[in-house]
Short mmCIF file of C-alpha atoms in Angstrom, two decimals:
data_model
loop_
_atom_site.label_atom_id
_atom_site.label_comp_id
_atom_site.label_asym_id
_atom_site.label_seq_id
_atom_site.Cartn_x
_atom_site.Cartn_y
_atom_site.Cartn_z
CA MET A 1 0.00 0.00 0.00
CA LEU A 2 2.81 2.40 0.83
CA ARG A 3 4.49 1.67 -2.46
CA ASP A 4 1.27 2.21 -4.38
CA GLY A 5 0.65 5.54 -2.66
CA SER A 6 4.16 6.72 -3.50
CA ALA A 7 3.65 5.78 -7.11
CA ALA A 8 0.44 7.81 -7.21
CA VAL A 9 2.29 10.86 -5.94
CA ARG A 10 4.98 10.43 -8.59
CA ARG A 11 2.31 10.16 -11.31
CA LEU A 12 0.66 13.33 -10.02
CA PHE A 13 4.00 15.17 -10.21
CA ARG A 14 4.60 14.04 -13.79
CA ARG A 15 1.11 14.87 -15.01
CA SER A 16 0.25 18.06 -13.07
CA PRO A 17 3.10 20.34 -11.87
CA VAL A 18 0.63 23.23 -11.49
CA VAL A 19 -1.35 21.25 -8.96
CA LEU A 20 1.82 20.39 -7.03
CA LEU A 21 3.03 24.00 -7.04
CA SER A 22 -0.35 25.20 -5.78
CA ALA A 23 -0.30 22.66 -2.98
CA ALA A 24 3.23 23.63 -1.93
CA LEU A 25 2.34 27.32 -1.91
CA THR A 26 -0.71 26.61 0.24
CA LEU A 27 1.40 24.68 2.76
CA LEU A 28 4.02 27.44 2.86
CA LEU A 29 1.45 30.14 3.54
CA ALA A 30 -0.23 28.02 6.18
CA GLY A 31 3.09 27.40 7.93
CA TRP A 32 3.97 31.11 7.87
CA ALA A 33 0.60 31.97 9.33
CA ALA A 34 1.04 29.41 12.10
CA VAL A 35 4.50 30.74 13.04
CA ALA A 36 3.23 34.32 12.96
CA TYR A 37 0.35 33.33 15.21
CA VAL A 38 2.63 31.58 17.70
CA ARG A 39 5.09 34.51 17.81
CA SER A 40 2.39 37.14 18.19
CA ASP A 41 0.58 35.05 20.74
CA ARG A 42 3.71 34.56 22.85
CA GLY A 43 5.23 37.98 22.34
CA VAL A 44 8.55 36.59 21.04
CA PRO A 45 10.19 38.76 18.37
CA GLU A 46 11.62 37.17 15.26
CA CYS A 47 15.43 36.93 15.48
CA LEU A 48 17.24 37.74 12.28
CA ASP A 49 20.54 36.87 13.99
CA ARG A 50 21.15 35.07 17.25
CA VAL A 51 23.99 36.24 19.48
CA ARG A 52 26.06 33.86 21.61
CA LEU A 53 27.50 35.51 24.73
CA ARG A 54 30.32 33.67 26.51
CA VAL A 55 30.77 34.62 30.17
CA ALA A 56 33.89 33.35 31.96
CA ALA A 57 33.22 33.23 35.69
CA ALA A 58 35.26 32.24 38.72
CA PRO A 59 34.16 28.76 39.85
CA VAL A 60 32.80 30.16 43.14
CA VAL A 61 30.25 32.35 41.35
CA ALA A 62 29.61 30.43 38.13
CA PRO A 63 26.71 28.34 39.56
CA ALA A 64 24.90 31.49 40.70
CA LEU A 65 25.34 33.15 37.30
CA ASP A 66 24.13 30.02 35.54
CA GLN A 67 21.03 30.02 37.73
CA ILE A 68 20.38 33.67 36.84
CA VAL A 69 20.69 32.88 33.13
CA ARG A 70 18.23 29.97 33.36
CA ALA A 71 15.75 32.01 35.39
CA SER A 72 15.78 34.94 32.97
CA VAL A 73 15.14 33.17 29.66
CA GLY A 74 13.31 35.62 27.41
CA THR A 75 14.87 38.74 28.93
CA GLN A 76 17.29 38.80 26.02
CA PRO A 77 15.31 36.63 23.55
CA CYS A 78 17.84 36.70 20.72
CA VAL A 79 20.84 36.09 22.97
CA SER A 80 22.19 32.72 24.05
CA ILE A 81 24.28 33.08 27.23
CA VAL A 82 26.81 30.42 28.18
CA VAL A 83 28.48 30.65 31.61
CA GLN A 84 31.88 28.96 31.68
CA ALA A 85 33.49 28.23 35.07
CA GLN A 86 37.17 29.11 34.66
CA GLU A 87 39.95 29.83 37.13
CA SER A 88 40.66 33.55 37.17
CA ALA A 89 44.42 33.05 36.88
CA ALA A 90 43.93 31.08 33.66
CA VAL A 91 41.61 33.70 32.16
CA ALA A 92 44.02 36.51 33.05
CA ALA A 93 46.88 34.66 31.36
CA ASP A 94 44.82 33.80 28.28
CA VAL A 95 43.58 37.35 27.80
CA ALA A 96 47.11 38.70 28.21
CA ASN A 97 48.29 36.28 25.51
CA GLY A 98 45.56 37.36 23.09
CA VAL A 99 43.43 34.22 23.44
CA ASP A 100 39.74 34.73 22.62
CA VAL A 101 38.60 33.08 25.84
CA ALA A 102 35.28 34.85 26.53
CA ASP A 103 33.20 37.97 25.87
CA ALA A 104 32.63 38.93 29.51
CA TRP A 105 34.40 38.00 32.72
CA VAL A 106 33.51 37.82 36.41
CA PRO A 107 36.66 37.02 38.46
CA GLU A 108 36.64 36.90 42.26
CA SER A 109 38.39 40.23 42.61
CA THR A 110 39.66 43.35 40.85
CA PHE A 111 43.07 41.85 41.70
CA TRP A 112 42.73 39.66 38.59
CA LEU A 113 41.87 42.59 36.32
CA ARG A 114 45.10 44.25 37.42
CA ARG A 115 47.02 41.02 36.92
CA ALA A 116 45.76 40.74 33.33
CA ARG A 117 46.61 44.36 32.57
CA ALA A 118 50.07 44.04 34.13
CA ALA A 119 50.72 41.09 31.82
CA GLY A 120 49.88 43.17 28.74
CA ALA A 121 46.08 43.01 28.40
CA PHE A 122 45.75 46.79 28.42
CA GLU A 123 42.25 46.73 26.88
CA VAL A 124 40.85 44.92 29.92
CA PRO A 125 39.14 47.54 32.12
CA ALA A 126 40.99 48.45 35.29
CA GLN A 127 37.69 48.43 37.18
CA GLY A 128 34.48 46.49 36.70
CA THR A 129 30.95 46.68 38.05
CA SER A 130 30.65 44.70 41.26
CA VAL A 131 27.72 42.26 41.03
CA ALA A 132 28.23 40.87 44.56
CA SER A 133 30.82 40.79 47.33
CA THR A 134 32.13 38.64 50.14
CA PRO A 135 34.55 39.71 52.89
CA VAL A 136 37.89 38.02 53.48
CA VAL A 137 37.85 36.32 56.88
CA LEU A 138 40.04 34.06 58.98
CA ALA A 139 38.14 30.80 59.42
CA ALA A 140 39.13 29.07 62.66
CA THR A 141 38.35 25.61 63.94
CA GLU A 142 36.00 25.65 66.91
CA PRO A 143 38.64 24.34 69.37
CA ALA A 144 41.05 27.10 68.29
CA ALA A 145 38.31 29.73 68.56
CA ARG A 146 37.37 28.58 72.06
CA ARG A 147 41.01 28.76 73.20
CA LEU A 148 40.94 32.44 72.18
CA GLY A 149 37.77 33.19 74.18
CA TRP A 150 35.00 32.62 71.64
CA PRO A 151 32.01 32.73 71.98
CA ALA A 152 32.26 34.91 75.11
CA LYS A 153 34.13 37.47 73.02
CA PRO A 154 34.44 37.94 69.27
CA LEU A 155 37.24 36.20 67.44
CA THR A 156 39.62 38.82 66.01
CA TRP A 157 42.36 38.99 63.41
CA ARG A 158 44.75 40.41 66.00
CA SER A 159 44.32 37.29 68.14
CA LEU A 160 45.16 35.10 65.14
CA ILE A 161 47.74 36.99 63.04
CA GLY A 162 48.63 40.05 65.09
CA PRO A 163 52.29 40.66 66.06
CA LYS A 164 51.83 38.85 69.38
CA ALA A 165 49.58 36.04 68.13
CA ARG A 166 50.75 32.44 68.28
CA ALA A 167 48.01 30.63 66.36
CA GLU A 168 48.97 28.43 63.41
CA VAL A 169 47.28 30.14 60.46
CA GLY A 170 47.27 28.86 56.88
CA LEU A 171 47.40 31.18 53.91
CA PRO A 172 46.38 30.61 50.29
CA ASP A 173 49.31 31.72 48.13
CA PRO A 174 48.95 35.53 47.93
CA ALA A 175 50.48 35.56 44.45
CA ALA A 176 47.58 33.43 43.22
CA ASP A 177 44.63 34.14 45.52
CA PRO A 178 43.06 37.49 46.47
CA ALA A 179 42.11 36.13 49.90
CA GLY A 180 45.82 35.64 50.53
CA VAL A 181 46.45 39.20 49.36
CA GLY A 182 43.86 40.41 51.85
CA ALA A 183 45.55 38.53 54.67
CA VAL A 184 48.97 40.03 53.88
CA LEU A 185 47.45 43.52 53.79
CA GLY A 186 45.71 42.76 57.08
CA VAL A 187 49.05 41.83 58.68
CA ARG A 188 50.46 45.18 57.57
CA GLY A 189 47.46 47.01 58.98
CA LEU A 190 47.69 45.27 62.35
CA ALA A 191 51.42 46.05 62.63
CA ALA A 192 51.04 49.74 61.78
CA GLY A 193 51.08 50.80 65.43
CA GLU A 194 54.08 48.71 66.43
CA ARG A 195 57.47 50.23 67.30
CA ASP A 196 59.06 48.41 64.33
CA PRO A 197 56.22 47.85 61.81
CA ALA A 198 58.44 46.34 59.09
CA GLY A 199 60.06 43.90 61.50
CA SER A 200 56.68 42.93 62.95
CA VAL A 201 55.26 42.30 59.48
CA ALA A 202 58.27 40.18 58.53
CA ALA A 203 57.98 38.08 61.69
CA VAL A 204 54.28 37.34 61.13
CA LEU A 205 54.74 36.61 57.43
CA ARG A 206 57.54 34.16 58.19
CA ARG A 207 55.16 32.28 60.45
CA LEU A 208 52.42 32.30 57.81
CA ALA A 209 54.84 31.15 55.10
CA ASN A 210 55.19 27.79 56.87
CA ARG A 211 51.54 26.98 56.17
CA THR A 212 50.99 28.32 52.68
CA PHE A 213 48.69 26.22 50.51
CA THR A 214 47.57 26.40 46.90
CA PRO A 215 44.14 27.96 46.24
CA SER A 216 42.92 24.71 44.70
CA ASP A 217 43.20 23.03 48.12
CA GLY A 218 40.38 25.23 49.40
CA LEU A 219 38.39 24.32 52.51
CA PRO A 220 38.21 20.53 52.91
CA ALA A 221 34.77 19.03 53.22
CA GLY A 222 35.71 17.00 56.29
CA SER A 223 37.43 17.87 59.53
CA GLY A 224 40.69 19.77 59.74
CA LEU A 225 42.17 22.57 57.69
CA PRO A 226 45.03 22.57 55.15
CA GLY A 227 48.31 21.88 56.95
CA ARG A 228 46.42 21.10 60.19
CA ALA A 229 46.19 24.84 60.81
CA ASP A 230 44.14 26.50 63.54
CA ALA A 231 42.68 28.91 60.97
CA VAL A 232 42.95 29.84 57.30
CA ALA A 233 42.33 32.97 55.26
CA THR A 234 39.33 32.52 52.99
CA SER A 235 36.02 34.19 52.12
CA GLU A 236 32.84 34.42 54.15
CA GLN A 237 31.02 32.73 51.27
CA ALA A 238 33.39 29.76 51.45
CA VAL A 239 32.86 29.41 55.21
CA LEU A 240 29.09 29.58 54.79
CA GLY A 241 29.21 26.81 52.18
CA HIS A 242 31.61 24.72 54.27
CA ASN A 243 29.52 24.97 57.43
CA ALA A 244 26.36 23.96 55.58
CA LEU A 245 27.96 20.56 54.87
CA ALA A 246 30.38 20.18 57.77
CA GLY A 247 28.23 18.52 60.41
CA GLY A 248 30.10 18.95 63.70
CA ASP A 249 33.23 20.46 62.16
CA LYS A 250 31.93 23.97 61.56
CA LEU A 251 34.33 26.91 61.34
CA VAL A 252 34.19 30.27 63.13
CA ALA A 253 34.81 33.38 61.03
CA ALA A 254 36.96 36.23 62.33
CA TYR A 255 36.20 39.49 60.53
CA PRO A 256 39.06 41.99 60.08
CA GLU A 257 39.25 44.98 62.38
CA VAL A 258 41.50 46.77 59.85
CA ALA A 259 40.84 47.58 56.20
CA VAL A 260 41.06 44.35 54.19
CA PRO A 261 39.81 44.34 50.59
CA ALA A 262 36.73 42.21 50.03
CA LEU A 263 36.26 39.98 47.01
CA ASP A 264 34.22 42.34 44.82
CA LEU A 265 33.31 40.06 41.87
CA PRO A 266 33.67 42.68 39.12
CA TYR A 267 31.88 42.23 35.79
CA VAL A 268 33.82 43.43 32.74
CA VAL A 269 33.37 43.15 29.00
CA LEU A 270 36.49 41.73 27.35
CA PRO A 271 38.17 43.05 24.20
CA ALA A 272 36.91 40.09 22.13
CA ALA A 273 33.32 41.35 22.37
CA ARG A 274 32.29 43.49 19.41
CA GLY A 275 29.04 44.88 18.01
CA PRO A 276 25.94 42.86 18.95
CA VAL A 277 27.95 40.67 21.33
CA ARG A 278 29.12 43.74 23.24
CA ASP A 279 25.52 44.99 23.39
CA ALA A 280 24.44 41.58 24.71
CA ALA A 281 27.15 41.75 27.39
CA ALA A 282 25.86 45.15 28.51
CA GLY A 283 22.33 43.75 28.62
CA PHE A 284 23.42 40.82 30.77
CA LEU A 285 25.04 43.20 33.25
CA THR A 286 21.72 45.03 33.57
CA ASN A 287 20.12 41.69 34.36
CA LEU A 288 22.77 40.90 37.00
CA LEU A 289 21.92 44.10 38.86
CA THR A 290 18.21 43.28 39.29
CA GLY A 291 16.63 42.28 42.58
CA ALA A 292 16.05 38.74 41.31
CA ALA A 293 19.75 38.36 40.48
CA ARG A 294 20.77 39.71 43.89
CA ASP A 295 18.49 37.14 45.51
CA ALA A 296 20.09 34.35 43.48
CA LEU A 297 23.60 35.47 44.43
CA SER A 298 22.54 35.76 48.07
CA GLY A 299 21.23 32.21 47.90
CA HIS A 300 24.75 31.12 46.97
CA GLY A 301 26.23 32.85 50.03
CA PHE A 302 27.29 36.21 48.57
CA ARG A 303 26.62 39.66 49.95
CA THR A 304 25.36 42.44 47.74
CA ALA A 305 27.86 44.85 46.21
CA ALA A 306 27.00 47.22 49.08
CA GLY A 307 27.69 44.58 51.75
CA PHE A 308 24.18 43.46 52.75
CA PRO A 309 24.58 39.88 54.03
CA PRO A 310 22.96 36.65 52.92
CA ALA A 311 20.96 34.59 55.39
CA VAL A 312 23.39 33.15 57.95
CA PRO A 313 22.76 30.76 60.85
CA ARG A 314 22.32 32.46 64.22
CA ASP A 315 25.03 30.39 65.91
CA GLY A 316 27.64 33.15 66.22
CA ARG A 317 30.02 31.59 63.72
CA LEU A 318 29.26 34.17 61.02
CA SER A 319 28.18 37.80 61.31
CA PRO A 320 24.83 39.01 59.92
CA GLU A 321 25.96 42.64 60.14
CA ILE A 322 26.18 44.86 57.07
CA ARG A 323 29.84 45.29 56.10
CA GLU A 324 30.68 47.87 53.47
CA PRO A 325 33.30 46.23 51.22
CA ALA A 326 36.80 47.71 51.48
CA PRO A 327 38.30 48.36 48.03
CA LEU A 328 41.58 46.92 46.79
CA PRO A 329 44.33 49.45 47.64
CA ALA A 330 46.41 51.20 44.99
CA GLU A 331 48.48 48.88 42.82
CA GLU A 332 51.72 50.23 44.33
CA THR A 333 50.55 49.25 47.83
CA VAL A 334 49.58 45.73 46.77
CA THR A 335 52.84 45.24 44.87
CA GLU A 336 54.89 46.41 47.86
CA ALA A 337 53.04 44.01 50.16
CA LEU A 338 53.51 41.07 47.80
CA THR A 339 57.18 41.87 47.28
CA GLY A 340 57.66 41.62 51.04
CA TRP A 341 55.81 38.32 51.02
CA SER A 342 58.00 36.91 48.23
CA GLY A 343 61.12 37.73 50.23
CA VAL A 344 59.86 35.72 53.19
CA GLN A 345 58.41 32.78 51.33
CA ARG A 346 61.26 32.16 48.88
CA SER A 347 58.75 31.69 46.06
CA ALA A 348 60.11 32.62 42.64
CA ARG A 349 59.31 33.15 38.98
CA ILE A 350 62.45 32.23 37.07
CA LEU A 351 63.15 32.23 33.36
CA THR A 352 66.23 30.03 32.98
CA VAL A 353 68.31 30.52 29.83
CA LEU A 354 70.87 27.82 28.95
CA ASP A 355 73.84 28.20 26.61
CA ILE A 356 74.00 25.40 23.99
CA SER A 357 76.76 26.92 21.85
CA GLY A 358 79.45 24.62 20.45
CA SER A 359 81.88 25.27 23.30
CA MET A 360 79.41 23.75 25.77
CA SER A 361 80.50 20.33 24.49
CA ALA A 362 83.91 20.83 26.11
CA GLN A 363 84.76 18.43 28.89
CA VAL A 364 84.80 19.68 32.46
CA PRO A 365 88.34 19.31 33.90
CA GLY A 366 88.60 16.33 36.20
CA SER A 367 85.21 15.00 35.15
CA ALA A 368 83.65 12.75 32.54
CA GLU A 369 80.88 15.31 32.00
CA THR A 370 80.67 18.05 29.40
CA ARG A 371 79.85 21.62 30.35
CA LEU A 372 76.33 21.16 28.99
CA SER A 373 75.58 17.87 30.76
CA ALA A 374 76.88 19.27 34.05
CA THR A 375 74.82 22.43 33.56
CA LEU A 376 71.65 20.48 32.79
CA LYS A 377 72.17 18.34 35.88
CA ALA A 378 72.72 21.41 38.04
CA ALA A 379 69.61 23.09 36.60
CA GLN A 380 67.56 20.01 37.41
CA GLU A 381 68.92 19.90 40.97
CA GLY A 382 68.46 23.64 41.39
CA SER A 383 64.75 23.35 40.61
CA GLY A 384 64.46 21.11 43.66
CA LEU A 385 65.22 24.13 45.86
CA LEU A 386 62.02 25.82 44.71
CA LEU A 387 58.55 25.40 46.19
CA ASP A 388 55.82 23.85 44.06
CA ASN A 389 54.13 27.23 43.67
CA SER A 390 57.33 28.72 42.24
CA GLU A 391 57.26 29.17 38.48
CA LEU A 392 60.03 28.05 36.15
CA GLY A 393 60.55 28.05 32.40
CA VAL A 394 63.53 27.28 30.16
CA TRP A 395 65.04 28.76 27.00
CA VAL A 396 68.14 27.57 25.15
CA PHE A 397 70.40 29.82 23.11
CA ALA A 398 73.38 29.93 20.75
CA THR A 399 73.33 31.66 17.35
CA LYS A 400 70.43 31.18 14.93
CA VAL A 401 68.80 28.48 17.02
CA ASP A 402 65.29 29.15 15.72
CA GLY A 403 65.55 30.63 12.23
CA ASP A 404 67.29 33.98 12.64
CA ARG A 405 66.59 34.02 16.38
CA ASP A 406 69.33 33.12 18.80
CA HIS A 407 66.98 31.52 21.33
CA ARG A 408 64.17 28.99 21.56
CA GLU A 409 61.68 28.29 24.34
CA ILE A 410 61.69 24.63 25.35
CA LEU A 411 59.51 24.90 28.47
CA PRO A 412 56.96 27.69 29.06
CA VAL A 413 57.02 29.26 32.52
CA ALA A 414 54.54 27.50 34.83
CA PRO A 415 54.23 26.48 38.51
CA LEU A 416 56.45 23.55 39.45
CA GLY A 417 53.55 21.73 41.06
CA GLY A 418 51.48 19.31 39.03
CA THR A 419 53.45 17.94 36.08
CA GLN A 420 55.88 20.81 35.47
CA ARG A 421 58.79 19.07 37.21
CA GLU A 422 58.29 16.00 35.02
CA ARG A 423 58.11 18.16 31.90
CA LEU A 424 61.28 19.95 33.00
CA ALA A 425 63.16 16.66 33.30
CA GLU A 426 61.93 15.54 29.86
CA ARG A 427 62.87 18.80 28.12
CA LEU A 428 66.30 19.02 29.74
CA ALA A 429 67.04 15.43 28.76
CA ALA A 430 66.41 16.34 25.12
CA VAL A 431 68.75 19.38 25.04
CA ARG A 432 71.78 19.05 22.76
CA VAL A 433 74.71 21.28 21.85
CA LYS A 434 74.42 23.14 18.55
CA PRO A 435 77.60 22.19 16.68
CA ARG A 436 79.62 25.23 15.62
CA GLY A 437 77.01 27.45 17.24
CA GLY A 438 78.24 30.76 18.63
CA THR A 439 77.11 32.53 21.80
CA GLY A 440 74.22 34.88 20.98
CA LEU A 441 74.37 36.49 24.39
CA TYR A 442 73.20 40.07 23.78
CA ASP A 443 70.07 39.41 21.71
CA THR A 444 69.02 36.52 23.95
CA THR A 445 69.54 38.49 27.15
CA LEU A 446 67.35 41.34 25.90
CA ALA A 447 64.63 39.00 24.59
CA ALA A 448 64.51 37.08 27.87
CA TYR A 449 64.41 40.28 29.92
CA ARG A 450 61.58 41.72 27.84
CA ASP A 451 59.60 38.50 28.24
CA ALA A 452 60.15 38.39 32.00
CA ARG A 453 59.28 42.07 32.36
CA ARG A 454 56.05 41.58 30.42
CA ASN A 455 55.10 38.64 32.65
CA TRP A 456 56.36 40.06 35.97
CA THR A 457 54.33 38.51 38.79
CA PRO A 458 53.68 40.11 42.21
CA GLY A 459 54.38 37.90 45.20
CA ARG A 460 57.33 36.18 43.53
CA ILE A 461 61.08 36.72 43.34
CA ASN A 462 61.16 37.49 39.62
CA LEU A 463 64.49 36.90 37.93
CA VAL A 464 66.21 35.89 34.70
CA LEU A 465 68.88 33.23 35.22
CA ILE A 466 71.42 32.90 32.39
CA MET A 467 74.01 30.12 32.35
CA THR A 468 76.77 30.64 29.78
CA ASP A 469 80.39 29.71 29.13
CA GLY A 470 81.36 32.55 26.83
CA ARG A 471 80.97 36.09 25.57
CA ASP A 472 78.78 37.39 22.73
CA GLU A 473 79.85 36.00 19.34
CA ASP A 474 76.95 37.15 17.16
CA GLU A 475 78.20 39.68 14.60
CA GLU A 476 74.60 40.67 13.83
CA SER A 477 73.60 41.33 17.46
CA ILE A 478 72.36 44.64 18.83
CA GLY A 479 75.70 45.28 20.49
CA ARG A 480 76.65 45.90 24.08
CA SER A 481 75.88 49.62 24.28
CA LYS A 482 72.37 49.24 22.86
CA LEU A 483 71.70 46.26 25.13
CA LEU A 484 72.61 48.31 28.19
CA ALA A 485 70.46 51.22 27.02
CA GLU A 486 67.46 48.93 26.43
CA LEU A 487 67.85 47.24 29.81
CA THR A 488 68.10 50.62 31.53
CA ALA A 489 64.85 51.74 29.90
CA LEU A 490 63.08 48.60 31.16
CA GLN A 491 63.88 49.20 34.85
CA ASP A 492 61.02 49.72 37.32
CA PRO A 493 62.06 50.04 41.00
CA ARG A 494 58.60 48.90 42.12
CA ARG A 495 58.95 45.68 40.10
CA PRO A 496 62.49 44.39 40.64
CA LEU A 497 63.73 42.02 37.95
CA PRO A 498 67.41 41.13 38.31
CA ILE A 499 69.50 39.16 35.85
CA VAL A 500 71.65 36.50 37.50
CA PHE A 501 74.54 35.19 35.39
CA ILE A 502 76.30 31.94 36.14
CA GLY A 503 79.54 31.91 34.17
CA LEU A 504 80.95 28.48 33.38
CA GLY A 505 84.63 27.89 32.73
CA ARG A 506 87.47 30.25 31.91
CA ASP A 507 86.17 31.76 28.66
CA VAL A 508 83.58 34.04 30.23
CA ASP A 509 84.20 37.76 30.58
CA PRO A 510 83.14 38.47 34.19
CA ASP A 511 83.49 42.24 33.76
CA GLU A 512 81.07 42.24 30.84
CA LEU A 513 78.55 40.12 32.71
CA GLU A 514 78.90 42.36 35.78
CA THR A 515 78.13 45.43 33.66
CA ILE A 516 74.96 43.86 32.28
CA ALA A 517 73.78 42.45 35.62
CA GLU A 518 74.45 45.71 37.47
CA VAL A 519 71.92 47.59 35.34
CA THR A 520 69.19 45.24 36.59
CA GLY A 521 70.33 44.92 40.21
CA GLY A 522 71.50 41.40 39.51
CA GLN A 523 74.58 39.35 40.27
CA VAL A 524 77.29 37.32 38.58
CA PHE A 525 78.59 33.99 39.84
CA ARG A 526 81.48 32.16 38.25
CA THR A 527 82.52 28.58 38.69
CA GLU A 528 85.06 26.30 37.10
CA GLN A 529 83.00 23.33 38.24
CA PRO A 530 79.31 23.44 37.23
CA SER A 531 78.61 21.01 40.06
CA GLY A 532 78.77 24.10 42.28
CA ILE A 533 75.74 25.66 40.57
CA ARG A 534 73.36 24.24 43.16
CA GLN A 535 74.96 26.26 45.96
CA ILE A 536 75.19 29.28 43.67
CA PHE A 537 71.50 28.98 42.88
CA PHE A 538 70.55 28.92 46.56
CA SER A 539 72.85 31.85 47.35
CA ALA A 540 71.29 33.91 44.58
CA LEU A 541 67.79 33.34 45.93
CA ALA A 542 68.85 34.16 49.48
CA ASP A 543 70.62 37.37 48.48
CA LEU A 544 67.67 38.52 46.40
CA SER A 545 65.19 37.77 49.21
CA CYS A 546 66.06 40.95 51.08
CA LEU A 547 63.64 41.68 53.90
CA PRO A 548 64.23 43.38 57.27
CA PRO A 549 65.36 42.70 59.90
CA GLU A 550 67.57 40.07 58.23
CA CYS A 551 68.29 41.89 54.98
CA ARG A 552 71.56 40.82 53.42
CA ARG A 553 72.03 43.81 51.16
#
């Protein structure tokens, strides 16, 4: 029967195209009328073009934003909004490197906007519109809080991290977490009235440095805190979420009695957004500032941008008081605080540059190793001196290593935690001498310094480490005088970036290396035996970690 019916249709098509055309036109008009009826009945405008808006959001706020998007379908009928939970550090790095990562961004703090701009993303706004806030607090275990007099008296920052405090407090790495930044600034505020403020700050920071943890560790769901600490710096929102699931292991929040910047969750439109997408981003911000959106954010534990609190249990562990958010201080103040922290914590960002010119194949006197193999071994051992949150990358250089360039990156700078140490070992094992390659010292030094300056990171000892066995041999290089002039122009006293040279063997010109290093506030070490590089590496870090009252310089 089906076959017969199909045959009848085919016969109709062959014999009467006018009939078929009339039928098709009737169906088309009927369909158009039905769509028009549905659209007019439902009040949905016809979309000539649909816009897709990508919103990168810090993981702590992404669920709330996603809820707002789902609850407001139809507010922007021709716009499809996708909320992507992404770590703020990763977004800042991607934007600085020109990656089209999103159209709008909601990091935890304005701290990340500054970090992106400092890395070269100058089109990222310096300020955003705060869509919510949450204060930075010190979250203490209940036994620790009771030892300090809670609940009879409020738990204070001074009792936990003041100059005379003895509590064991954990700190998320301030170079990678705005709650850690807030804690460091709080230490400075509490020490302001001391006889020796700088010394008091240094003493407290040294104690905190022993219990630094990575932001990804967060607040554990079970009992105990990272590093078995008595308290940790975190956000009120994190404590509220932790306590809701913690059973009998609830935390007590100490609110700062000095100015500590809150997490202000700024909304910004990124440079990738253009035309209709940029308009859609502006429309979504309007939606985020409505009462319904504020209620959704409050339901996820956030305060309003003005500091009105969410619903909190009346058990004295969290404060229901209105707290006007303190802004992030000037960039110079934050950088100064993080520079002091880096000196205490011995955390570094190092771009290591290794000479692979032909002379590096020479044998080390009294050893079966070549200069290169001994250098690679020392570099591997030296990395073991660094904490996992230190960042390390590697270049190699000679002459014309990568086309006309005298250098090549073999390992991008990244934290040594995770798999970076394994990648370092793999890349170093693959390094070989370039036969008949000269020493392209000047061009490589300038290129490495420019790269490190562009990616200078607060809260780290930033330095360029160059290991070489010779002097510049590139006839096409910029020359010594121009190199010194360029390096001088790149100096910024607020963002120290020394070059440390390790000269290998007898062919180096120590005076030339001293002249270059001196411009940057760096140092030169020389050794006949590259096996001594490990001690040199440690000495360089110690000398560059200058902080009172034990400053070496």
